[in-house]
C-alpha cells in the first residue's frame, strides 16, 4: 500500500482510525501536526513557557520531550525514581541516556531518598500502589516546578490513557474527577503550576510508532506493579470497541472536551478553584492537608503498627 499523503513511498504506519497510512516521513509530519493542533486548540503552551517535562523512561514521556524540543519549546526533564527494584533503575538509565543524547540535564527525585518508595509506601499505608504513585508524582511535579520557576508541567498522557480514564470516571459517575479531567489544568494563584497533556490527540500506537521510527530507546517492560491497574481493563475494553469501530475512541474523548469540557466548572476553567494551603507542609491542596501529607501520615502509622 502506498502512503496516502505523498503517494510515492510504501506506507509504514497504518492508521485505521484516520482512514490513512503513511510512509515514515509523512507520518512524522502527521504526528507533529496532531501535537501542534492539540497544543494550539486548547492553548496548552506558549513559546514563552518554561516547560518541566515529566519523563518516566517509557515511550510516551520520551516522545513528548522529543517533540516539544523539536517544536522549539524551552524544556527540562524531571524523572521520579519510584524505588521499584530493577524496573526503576532501568527506567532511570533510559531517561538519563536519552537526555544525554539530546544534550539535556534531567532533574531526578529519588523516592527512596524522600522516604516514600512506592512499594513500601503502599504497603505501610494499605493503599493501592498506583493510587499512592499518582499522589506522590503529582506532589513532586508541582513542587519541583514551583520551586524552580517553571510555568508549565507536561505529562505524556495520550489519547488511549485519557479515553480509558474517562471511561473509568463515567462508569463510577465520579463528578469530582470528571470535572478535573482535561488536557489543561490552568495555573492557580495559590501555587499550582499549569498542567498540560500535549499528546492528548495521538493514540498509543501512534506514539509507539513515532518513538520507534525516531530511534528513541525507551523502557519496553511494563511496571511490575501495573498487574492490577484498573486502567488496563478500561483500555482493553476500548481497544475491543476500537477494533470493530475505528475512530470510536477519538470521538468518545473529543466529544467529552467539546464546549470547554462537558463537566468542567467555571472555577476550574478560570483557575479559581478553592485551593488552600496544606496545614502540614504548605503545598497547595483542595483539602485541609494535601494528599501527600495524608499518605505520609498513614505510612508512618502503618510502620508503627508493625513495630508494636
Ligand atoms: Fe506507578 Fe502504577 Fe504506573 Fe507503576 S503502574 S508507574 S505503580 S501508576
Ligand atoms: Zn502537605
Coordinates of C-alpha atoms in Angstrom, one line a residue, residues 5 16 48 52 79 91 97 110 113 116 121 125 131 156 176 194 201 208 257 274 277 293:
X5 CA 0.0 11.6 1.6
X16 CA -7.5 2.9 10.6
X48 CA 7.5 31.9 26.4
X52 CA 9.0 20.9 33.0
X79 CA 12.4 12.0 36.4
X91 CA 13.8 3.5 33.7
X97 CA 20.7 8.2 28.3
X110 CA 14.6 9.6 44.2
X113 CA 15.8 9.3 49.5
X116 CA 8.5 7.2 50.2
X121 CA 4.7 3.4 51.0
X125 CA -0.4 3.0 54.1
X131 CA -3.0 5.4 43.7
X156 CA 2.9 12.2 28.3
X176 CA -15.1 15.3 41.1
X194 CA -0.4 24.8 35.0
X201 CA -4.8 13.8 20.3
X208 CA 4.9 4.0 19.8
X257 CA -13.9 18.0 25.6
X274 CA -10.8 26.7 46.0
X277 CA -2.5 25.6 51.7
X293 CA 0.9 14.5 53.7

